[in-house]
Coordinates of C-alpha atoms and ligand atoms in Angstrom, one line a residue:
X1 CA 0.0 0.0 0.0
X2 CA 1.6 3.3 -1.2
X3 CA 2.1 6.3 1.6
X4 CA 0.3 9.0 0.0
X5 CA 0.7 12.5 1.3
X6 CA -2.0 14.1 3.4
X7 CA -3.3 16.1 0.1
X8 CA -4.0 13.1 -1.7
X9 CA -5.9 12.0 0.6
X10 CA -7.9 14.9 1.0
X11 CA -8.4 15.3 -2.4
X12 CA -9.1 11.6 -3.0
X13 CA -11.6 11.7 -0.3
X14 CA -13.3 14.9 -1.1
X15 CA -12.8 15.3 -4.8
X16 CA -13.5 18.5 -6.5
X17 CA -15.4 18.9 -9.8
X18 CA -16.4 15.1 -10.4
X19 CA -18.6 14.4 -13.1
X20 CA -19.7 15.6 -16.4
X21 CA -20.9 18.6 -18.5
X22 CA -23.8 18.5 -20.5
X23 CA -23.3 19.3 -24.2
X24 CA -19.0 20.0 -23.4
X25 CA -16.9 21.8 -25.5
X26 CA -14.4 19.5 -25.6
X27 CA -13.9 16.0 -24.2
X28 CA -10.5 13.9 -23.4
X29 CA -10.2 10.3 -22.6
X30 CA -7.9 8.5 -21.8
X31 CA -6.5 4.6 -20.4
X32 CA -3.9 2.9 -18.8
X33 CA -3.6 -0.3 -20.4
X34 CA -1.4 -1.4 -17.3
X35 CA -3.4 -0.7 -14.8
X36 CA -6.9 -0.6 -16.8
X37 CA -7.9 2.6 -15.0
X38 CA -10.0 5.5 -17.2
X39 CA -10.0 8.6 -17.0
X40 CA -12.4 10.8 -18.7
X41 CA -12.2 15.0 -18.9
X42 CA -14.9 17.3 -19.5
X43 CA -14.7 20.9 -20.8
X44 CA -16.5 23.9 -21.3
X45 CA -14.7 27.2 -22.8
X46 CA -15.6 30.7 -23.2
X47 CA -12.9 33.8 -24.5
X48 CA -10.1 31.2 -24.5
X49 CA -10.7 29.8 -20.8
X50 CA -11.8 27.0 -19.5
X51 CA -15.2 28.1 -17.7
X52 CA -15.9 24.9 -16.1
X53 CA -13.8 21.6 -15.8
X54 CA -15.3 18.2 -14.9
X55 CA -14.2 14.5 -14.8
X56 CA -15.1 10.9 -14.4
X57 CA -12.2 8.6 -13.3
X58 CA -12.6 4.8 -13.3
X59 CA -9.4 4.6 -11.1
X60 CA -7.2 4.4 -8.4
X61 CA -7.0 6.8 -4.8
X62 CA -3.9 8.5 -6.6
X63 CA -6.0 8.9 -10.2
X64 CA -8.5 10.4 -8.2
X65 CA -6.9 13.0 -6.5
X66 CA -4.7 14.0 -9.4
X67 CA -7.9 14.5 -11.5
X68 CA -9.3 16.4 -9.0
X69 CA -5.9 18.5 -8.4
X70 CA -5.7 19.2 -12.3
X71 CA -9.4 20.3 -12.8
X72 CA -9.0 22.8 -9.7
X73 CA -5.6 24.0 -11.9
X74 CA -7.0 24.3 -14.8
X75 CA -10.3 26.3 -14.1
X76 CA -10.1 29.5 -15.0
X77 CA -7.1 29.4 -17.2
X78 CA -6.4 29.8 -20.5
X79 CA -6.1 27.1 -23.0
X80 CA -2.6 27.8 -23.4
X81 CA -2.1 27.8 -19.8
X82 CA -3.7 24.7 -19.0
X83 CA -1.9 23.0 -21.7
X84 CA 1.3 23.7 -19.7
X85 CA -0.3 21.4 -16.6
X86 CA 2.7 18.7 -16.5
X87 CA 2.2 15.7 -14.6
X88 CA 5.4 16.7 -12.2
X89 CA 3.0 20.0 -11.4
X90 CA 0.5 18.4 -10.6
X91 CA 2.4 15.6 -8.3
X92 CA 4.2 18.9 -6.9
X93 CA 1.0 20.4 -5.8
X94 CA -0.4 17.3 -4.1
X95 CA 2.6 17.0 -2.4
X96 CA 3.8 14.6 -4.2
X97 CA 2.9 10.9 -5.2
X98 CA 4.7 7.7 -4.6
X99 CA 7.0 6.5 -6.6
X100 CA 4.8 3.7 -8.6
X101 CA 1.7 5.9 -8.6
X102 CA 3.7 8.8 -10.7
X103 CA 2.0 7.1 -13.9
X104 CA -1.2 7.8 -12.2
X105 CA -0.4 11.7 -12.7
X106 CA 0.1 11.3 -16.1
X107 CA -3.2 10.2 -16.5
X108 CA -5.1 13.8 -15.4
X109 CA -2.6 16.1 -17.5
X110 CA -2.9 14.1 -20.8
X111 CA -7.1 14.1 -20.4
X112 CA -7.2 17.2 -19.9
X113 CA -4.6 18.0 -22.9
X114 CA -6.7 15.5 -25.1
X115 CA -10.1 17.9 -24.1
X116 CA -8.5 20.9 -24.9
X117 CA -7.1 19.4 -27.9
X118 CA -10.6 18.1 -28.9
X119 CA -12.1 21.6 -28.7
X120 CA -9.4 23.0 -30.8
X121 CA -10.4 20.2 -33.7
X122 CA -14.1 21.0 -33.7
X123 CA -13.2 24.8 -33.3
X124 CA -11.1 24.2 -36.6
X125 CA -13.5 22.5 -38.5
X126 CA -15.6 25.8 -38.1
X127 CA -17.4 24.4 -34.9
X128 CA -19.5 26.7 -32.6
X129 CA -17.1 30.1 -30.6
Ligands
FES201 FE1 -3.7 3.2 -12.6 FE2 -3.3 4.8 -10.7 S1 -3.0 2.7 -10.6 S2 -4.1 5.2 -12.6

């Protein structure tokens, strides 16, 4: 059983922005075939920022709590800005993860890149904004 810091706890146990958004601007999903864990990122944008941020994670305590520390990052931000989540950020600001569960981190920054990235596609193809 990994020692996780007292803020992934928190955050695993009381995890912020969890579920979806109707009719999303972008979505991002994404797998670990290792562990089999999902991860699924929800966005809504508005003048370049991400308005609201939500997630499903079919996952582990660490998944968990990293999703829920990069939603709470990337609120607010611009795209650009949020793109620029890395998975050692994110780690950082849950004061850290253990050693095996740094893949878990992975997980949250590439979802919510593959959302953004997803918006950026449907905005290109002369999509709604
Ligand atoms: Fe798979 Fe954490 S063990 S995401």
């Amino acid at each position: 059983m990994p020692i996780y810091s007292e803020k992934v706890m928190e955050y695993f146990m009381n995890p912020r922005n969890v579920g979806e958004i109707d009719n999303p601007d972008g979505v991002g999903e994404v797998g670990n075939p290792v562990c089999g864990d999902m991860m699924t990122f929800y966005i809504k944008v508005k003048d370049k920022r991400l308005e609201d941020v939500k997630f499903k994670t079919f996952g582990c305590g660490a998944a968990i709590a990293v999703s829920s520390m990069v939603s709470e990052m990337a609120k607010g931000k611009t795209l650009d800005e949020a793109k620029k989540i890395t998975p050692e950020l994110v780690a950082k600001e849950l004061d850290g993860l253990p050693k095996n569960k740094f893949h878990c981190s992975n997980l949250g920054a590439q979802a919510l890149s593959k959302a953004i990235d997803s918006y950026l596609k449907k905005q290109a193809k002369g999509g709604k904004k």
